[in-house]
CSV table of C-alpha atoms and ligand atoms in Angstrom, one decimal:
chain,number,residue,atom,x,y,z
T,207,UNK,CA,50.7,56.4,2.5
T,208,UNK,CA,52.2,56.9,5.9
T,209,UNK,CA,52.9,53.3,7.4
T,210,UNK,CA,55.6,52.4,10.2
T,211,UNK,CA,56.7,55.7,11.1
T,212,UNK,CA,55.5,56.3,14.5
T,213,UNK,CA,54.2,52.4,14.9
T,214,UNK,CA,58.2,51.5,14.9
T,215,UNK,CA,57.9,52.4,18.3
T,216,UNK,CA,55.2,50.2,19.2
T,217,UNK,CA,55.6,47.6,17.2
T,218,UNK,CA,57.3,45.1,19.0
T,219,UNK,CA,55.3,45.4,22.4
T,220,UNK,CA,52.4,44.9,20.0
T,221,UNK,CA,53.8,41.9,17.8
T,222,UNK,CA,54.8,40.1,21.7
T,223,UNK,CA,53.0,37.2,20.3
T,224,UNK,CA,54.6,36.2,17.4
T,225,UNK,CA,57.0,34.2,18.5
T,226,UNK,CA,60.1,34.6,16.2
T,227,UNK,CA,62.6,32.3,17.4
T,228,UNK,CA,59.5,29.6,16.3
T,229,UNK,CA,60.0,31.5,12.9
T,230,UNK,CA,63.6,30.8,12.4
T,231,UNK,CA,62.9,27.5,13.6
T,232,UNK,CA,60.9,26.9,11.1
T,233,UNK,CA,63.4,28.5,8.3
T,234,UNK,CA,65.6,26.0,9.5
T,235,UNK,CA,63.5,23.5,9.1
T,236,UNK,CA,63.0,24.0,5.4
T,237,UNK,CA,66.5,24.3,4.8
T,238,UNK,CA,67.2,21.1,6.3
T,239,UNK,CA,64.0,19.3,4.6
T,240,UNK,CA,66.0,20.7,1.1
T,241,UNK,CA,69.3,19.7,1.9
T,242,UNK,CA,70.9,22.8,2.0
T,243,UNK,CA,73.3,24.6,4.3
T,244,UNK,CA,73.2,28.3,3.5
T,245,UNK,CA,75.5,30.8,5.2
T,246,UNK,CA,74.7,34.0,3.0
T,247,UNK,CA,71.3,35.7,3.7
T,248,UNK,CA,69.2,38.4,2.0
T,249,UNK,CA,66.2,39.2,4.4
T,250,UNK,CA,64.1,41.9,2.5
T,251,UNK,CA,61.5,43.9,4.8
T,252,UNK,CA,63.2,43.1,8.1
T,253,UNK,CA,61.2,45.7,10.3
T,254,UNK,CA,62.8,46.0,13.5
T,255,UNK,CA,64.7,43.1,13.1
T,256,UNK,CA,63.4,40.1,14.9
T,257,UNK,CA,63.7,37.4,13.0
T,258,UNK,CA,67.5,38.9,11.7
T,259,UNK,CA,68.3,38.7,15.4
T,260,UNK,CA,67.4,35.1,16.0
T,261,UNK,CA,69.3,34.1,12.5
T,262,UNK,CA,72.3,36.4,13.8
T,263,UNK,CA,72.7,34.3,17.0
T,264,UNK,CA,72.8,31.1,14.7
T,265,UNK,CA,75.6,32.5,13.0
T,266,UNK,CA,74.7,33.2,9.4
T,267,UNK,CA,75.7,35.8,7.7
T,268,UNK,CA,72.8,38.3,7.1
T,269,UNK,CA,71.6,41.5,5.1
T,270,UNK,CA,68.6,42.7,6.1
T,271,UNK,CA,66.7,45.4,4.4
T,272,UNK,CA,63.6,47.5,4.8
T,273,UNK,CA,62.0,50.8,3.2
T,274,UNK,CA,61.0,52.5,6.4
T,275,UNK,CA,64.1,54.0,8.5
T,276,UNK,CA,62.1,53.9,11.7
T,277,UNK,CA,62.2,50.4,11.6
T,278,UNK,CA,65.6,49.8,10.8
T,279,UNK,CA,66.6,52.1,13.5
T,280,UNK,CA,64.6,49.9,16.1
T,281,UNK,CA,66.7,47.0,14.5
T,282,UNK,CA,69.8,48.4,14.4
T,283,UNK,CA,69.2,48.9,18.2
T,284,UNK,CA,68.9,45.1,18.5
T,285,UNK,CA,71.8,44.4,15.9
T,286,UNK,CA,74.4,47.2,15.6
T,287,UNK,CA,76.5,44.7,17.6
T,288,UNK,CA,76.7,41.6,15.8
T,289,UNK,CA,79.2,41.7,13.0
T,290,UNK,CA,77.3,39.2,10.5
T,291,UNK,CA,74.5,41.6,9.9
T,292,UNK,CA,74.3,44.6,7.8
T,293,UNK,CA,71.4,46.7,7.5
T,294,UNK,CA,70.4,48.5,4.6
T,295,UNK,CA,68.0,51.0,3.9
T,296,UNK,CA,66.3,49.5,0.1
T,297,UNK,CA,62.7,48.9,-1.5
T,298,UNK,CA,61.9,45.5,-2.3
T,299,UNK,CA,60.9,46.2,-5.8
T,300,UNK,CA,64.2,47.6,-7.0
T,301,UNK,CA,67.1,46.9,-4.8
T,302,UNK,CA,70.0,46.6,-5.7
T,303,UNK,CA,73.0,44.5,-3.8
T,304,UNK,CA,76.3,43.7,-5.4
T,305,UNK,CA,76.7,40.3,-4.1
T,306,UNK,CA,74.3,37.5,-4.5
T,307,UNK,CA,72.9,34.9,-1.4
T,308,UNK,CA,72.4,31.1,-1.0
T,309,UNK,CA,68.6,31.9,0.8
T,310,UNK,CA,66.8,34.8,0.1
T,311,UNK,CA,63.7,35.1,2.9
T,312,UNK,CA,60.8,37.9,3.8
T,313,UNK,CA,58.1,37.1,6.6
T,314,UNK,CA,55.2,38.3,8.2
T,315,UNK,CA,53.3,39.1,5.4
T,316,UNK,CA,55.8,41.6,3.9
T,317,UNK,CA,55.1,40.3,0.7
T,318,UNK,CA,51.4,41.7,0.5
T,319,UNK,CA,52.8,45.1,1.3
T,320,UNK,CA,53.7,45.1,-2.9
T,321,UNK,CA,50.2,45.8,-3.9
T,322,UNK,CA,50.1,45.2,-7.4
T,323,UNK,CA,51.4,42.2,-9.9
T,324,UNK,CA,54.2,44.1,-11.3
T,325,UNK,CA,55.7,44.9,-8.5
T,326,UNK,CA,55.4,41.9,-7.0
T,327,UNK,CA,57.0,40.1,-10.7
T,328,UNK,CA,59.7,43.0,-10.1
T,329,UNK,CA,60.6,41.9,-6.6
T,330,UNK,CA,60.8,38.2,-7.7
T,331,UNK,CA,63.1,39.0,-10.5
T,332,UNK,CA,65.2,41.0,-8.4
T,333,UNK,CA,65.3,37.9,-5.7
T,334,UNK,CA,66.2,35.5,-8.4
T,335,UNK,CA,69.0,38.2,-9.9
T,336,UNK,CA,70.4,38.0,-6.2
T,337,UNK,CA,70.4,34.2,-5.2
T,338,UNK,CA,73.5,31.7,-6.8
T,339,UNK,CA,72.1,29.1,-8.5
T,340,UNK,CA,70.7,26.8,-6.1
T,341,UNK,CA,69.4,29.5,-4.0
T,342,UNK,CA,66.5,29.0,-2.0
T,343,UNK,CA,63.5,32.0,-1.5
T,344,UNK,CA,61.2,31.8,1.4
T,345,UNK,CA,58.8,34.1,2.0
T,346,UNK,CA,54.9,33.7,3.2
T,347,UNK,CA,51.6,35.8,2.7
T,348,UNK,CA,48.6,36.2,4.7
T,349,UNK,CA,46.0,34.3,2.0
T,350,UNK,CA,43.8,35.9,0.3
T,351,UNK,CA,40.8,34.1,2.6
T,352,UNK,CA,42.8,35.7,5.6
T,353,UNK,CA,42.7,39.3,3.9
T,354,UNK,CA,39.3,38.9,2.1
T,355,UNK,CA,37.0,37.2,5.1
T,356,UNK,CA,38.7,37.8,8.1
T,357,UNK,CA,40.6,41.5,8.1
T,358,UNK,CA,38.9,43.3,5.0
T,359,UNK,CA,35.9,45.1,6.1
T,360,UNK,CA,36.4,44.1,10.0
T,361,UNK,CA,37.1,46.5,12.9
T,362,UNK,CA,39.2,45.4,16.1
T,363,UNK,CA,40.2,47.6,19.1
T,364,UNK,CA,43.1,46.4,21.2
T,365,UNK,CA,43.0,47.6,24.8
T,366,UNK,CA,46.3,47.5,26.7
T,367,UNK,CA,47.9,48.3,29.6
T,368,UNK,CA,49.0,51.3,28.0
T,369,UNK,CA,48.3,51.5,24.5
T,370,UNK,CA,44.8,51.4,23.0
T,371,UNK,CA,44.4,51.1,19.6
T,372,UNK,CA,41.6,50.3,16.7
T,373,UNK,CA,42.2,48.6,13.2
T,374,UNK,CA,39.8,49.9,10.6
T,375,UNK,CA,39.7,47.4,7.2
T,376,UNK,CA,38.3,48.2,3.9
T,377,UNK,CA,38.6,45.7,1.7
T,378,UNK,CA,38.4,46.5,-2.3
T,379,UNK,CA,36.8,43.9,-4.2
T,380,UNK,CA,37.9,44.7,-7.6
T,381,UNK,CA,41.5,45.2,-6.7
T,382,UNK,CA,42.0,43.0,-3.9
T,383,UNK,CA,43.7,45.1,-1.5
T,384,UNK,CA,42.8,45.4,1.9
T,385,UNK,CA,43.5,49.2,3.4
T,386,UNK,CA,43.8,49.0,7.2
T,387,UNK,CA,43.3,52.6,9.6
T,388,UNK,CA,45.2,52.0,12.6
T,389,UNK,CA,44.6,54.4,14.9
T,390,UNK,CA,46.7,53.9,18.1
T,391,UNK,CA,46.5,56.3,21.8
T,392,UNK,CA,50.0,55.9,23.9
T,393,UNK,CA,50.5,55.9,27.7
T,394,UNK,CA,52.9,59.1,27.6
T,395,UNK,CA,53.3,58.0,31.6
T,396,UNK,CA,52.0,61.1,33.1
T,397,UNK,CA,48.4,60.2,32.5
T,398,UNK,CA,47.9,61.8,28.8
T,399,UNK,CA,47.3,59.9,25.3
T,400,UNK,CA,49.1,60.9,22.4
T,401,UNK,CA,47.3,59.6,19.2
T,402,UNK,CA,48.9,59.0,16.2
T,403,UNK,CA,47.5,57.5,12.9
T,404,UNK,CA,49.0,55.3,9.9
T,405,UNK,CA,47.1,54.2,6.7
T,406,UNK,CA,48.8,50.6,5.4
T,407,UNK,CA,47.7,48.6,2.2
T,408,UNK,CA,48.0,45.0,1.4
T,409,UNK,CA,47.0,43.0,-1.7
T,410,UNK,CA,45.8,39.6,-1.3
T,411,UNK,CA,47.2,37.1,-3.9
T,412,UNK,CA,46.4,33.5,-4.7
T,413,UNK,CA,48.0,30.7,-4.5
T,414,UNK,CA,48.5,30.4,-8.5
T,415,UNK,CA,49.0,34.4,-9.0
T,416,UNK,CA,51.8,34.1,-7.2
T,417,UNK,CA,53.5,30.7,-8.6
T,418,UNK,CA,52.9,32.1,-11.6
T,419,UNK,CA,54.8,35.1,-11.3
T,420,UNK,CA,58.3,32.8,-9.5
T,421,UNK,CA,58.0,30.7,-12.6
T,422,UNK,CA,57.8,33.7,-15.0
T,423,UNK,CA,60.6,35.2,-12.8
T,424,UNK,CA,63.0,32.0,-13.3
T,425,UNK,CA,62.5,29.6,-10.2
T,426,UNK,CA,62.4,26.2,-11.5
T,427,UNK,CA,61.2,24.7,-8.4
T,428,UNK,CA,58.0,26.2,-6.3
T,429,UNK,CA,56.3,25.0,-3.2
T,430,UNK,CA,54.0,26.0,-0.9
T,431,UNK,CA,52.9,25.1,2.6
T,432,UNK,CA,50.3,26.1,5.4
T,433,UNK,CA,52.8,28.4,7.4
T,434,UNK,CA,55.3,26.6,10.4
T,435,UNK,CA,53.9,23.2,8.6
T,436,UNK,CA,54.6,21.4,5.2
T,437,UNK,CA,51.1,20.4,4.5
T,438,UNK,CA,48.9,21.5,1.9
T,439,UNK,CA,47.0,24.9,3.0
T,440,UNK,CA,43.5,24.3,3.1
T,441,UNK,CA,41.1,27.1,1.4
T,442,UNK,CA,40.9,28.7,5.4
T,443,UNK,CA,44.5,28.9,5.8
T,444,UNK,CA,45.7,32.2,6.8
T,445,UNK,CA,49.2,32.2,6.6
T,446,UNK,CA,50.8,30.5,3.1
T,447,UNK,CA,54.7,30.0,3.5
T,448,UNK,CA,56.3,29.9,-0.1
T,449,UNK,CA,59.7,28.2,-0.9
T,450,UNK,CA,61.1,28.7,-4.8
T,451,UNK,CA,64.2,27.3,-6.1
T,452,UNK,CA,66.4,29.3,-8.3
Z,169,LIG,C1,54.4,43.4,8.8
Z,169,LIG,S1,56.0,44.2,8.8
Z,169,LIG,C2,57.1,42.8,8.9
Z,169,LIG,C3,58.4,43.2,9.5
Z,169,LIG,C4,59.3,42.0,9.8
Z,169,LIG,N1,59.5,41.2,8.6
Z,169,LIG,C5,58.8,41.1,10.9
Z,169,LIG,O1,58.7,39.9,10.7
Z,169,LIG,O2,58.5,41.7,12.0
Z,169,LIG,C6,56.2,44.7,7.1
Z,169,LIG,C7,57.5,45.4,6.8
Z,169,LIG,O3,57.6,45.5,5.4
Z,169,LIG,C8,58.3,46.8,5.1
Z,169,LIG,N2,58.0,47.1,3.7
Z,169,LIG,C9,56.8,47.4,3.2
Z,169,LIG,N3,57.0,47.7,1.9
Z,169,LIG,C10,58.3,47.5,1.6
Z,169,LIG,C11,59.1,47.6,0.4
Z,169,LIG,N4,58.5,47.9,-0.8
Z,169,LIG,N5,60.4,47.4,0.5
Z,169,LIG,C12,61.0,47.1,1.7
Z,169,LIG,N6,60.3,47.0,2.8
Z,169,LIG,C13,59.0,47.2,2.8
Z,169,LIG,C14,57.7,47.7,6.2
Z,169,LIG,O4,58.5,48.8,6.4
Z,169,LIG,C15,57.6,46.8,7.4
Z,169,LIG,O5,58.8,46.9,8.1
């Protein structure tokens, strides 16, 4: 599978309306509903770094990870200055840090990028293994509505000022994983396209597949949310925001 080579370099003019200083807000917010103050964390799947940069200007003290090295090269663009952030090139499922964190957190769907329950029950092992007792995981998913009904088997073009780009879902019924085709076309600036192409897969989980999986992995605590609130998601939810206690 070849996903966020080339679409490192687009992807934050294309993500310019997720508004990530709202996310750490709302990280914040949890930790305060919880009563804790962490100052260690882990951030697995950082991308490019946008939520790491609006925690690194709050002071903690971060590691941030990610499997694609285009990515973290966009991030460490954004980060190479701040002295509380390291950056670490490691795959969720078997990383390996010698140190362990009060919070351990992963957004924007980064979680769905593990595509089958193993892996995913690796990942939440290796989390636990990583956070002191105490130690607080937040992560969120796109549901499995979001990925079943609204992506999986849907098309959608983006025209842009300069980029132009389509998003071709197939979604696979007895697996659950939703294969998007993005094919994007870039302003080089002197009139001409260049096209390039990236295949990505996510698996939609429910709600219980996944509590099951913290609980079998250790947490002793598990709640879940619709995403930037702390109410109950609703079957049409589209973004579930997990927090699990070790
Ligand atoms: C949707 S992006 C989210 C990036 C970032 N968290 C953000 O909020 O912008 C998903 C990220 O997950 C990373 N990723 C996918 N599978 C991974 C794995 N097994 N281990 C580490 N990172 C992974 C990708 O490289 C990509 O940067």
């Amino acid at each position: 599978m070849n996903s966020y080579t080339d679409f490192a370099s687009l992807y934050d003019e294309l993500m310019n309306d997720f508004d990530y200083e709202a996310w750490a807000d709302y990280v914040e917010r949890i930790y305060d509903k919880y009563d804790i103050k962490p100052k260690d964390i882990l951030e697995m799947a950082c991308g490019t770094g946008n939520l790491s940069f609006e925690l690194a200007k709050r002071r903690y003290n971060l590691v941030c990870f990610d499997l694609s090295e285009d990515m973290l090269s966009k991030a460490y663009k954004k980060l190479g200055k701040y002295k509380n952030v390291k950056l670490l090139e490691l795959n969720m499922i078997d990383f390996n840090i010698n140190k362990s964190f009060d919070s351990v957190i992963s957004i924007c769907d980064s979680i769905n990028y593990l595509t089958n329950k193993d892996e995913l029950f690796q990942c939440f092992k290796n989390v636990y293994k990583h956070l002191k007792d105490g130690g607080m995981f937040i992560f969120d998913v796109n549901s499995f509505y979001k990925l079943k009904h609204i992506i999986g088997n849907n098309t959608f073009v983006e025209d842009r000022e300069d980029i132009f780009y389509t998003w071709q879902n197939y979604y696979d019924e007895e697996e659950n994983i939703c294969e998007f085709y993005l094919t994007f076309f870039k302003d080089d600036g002197n009139g001409r396209y260049n096209r390039f192409d990236e295949d990505h897969m996510e698996r939609a989980y429910t709600i219980d597949e996944i509590i099951k999986l913290l609980k079998k992995a250790g947490f002793s605590k598990v709640e879940f949310f619709n995403a930037f609130t702390f109410d109950n998601p609703l079957e049409t939810d589209e973004r579930i925001n997990f927090v699990a206690v070790k």
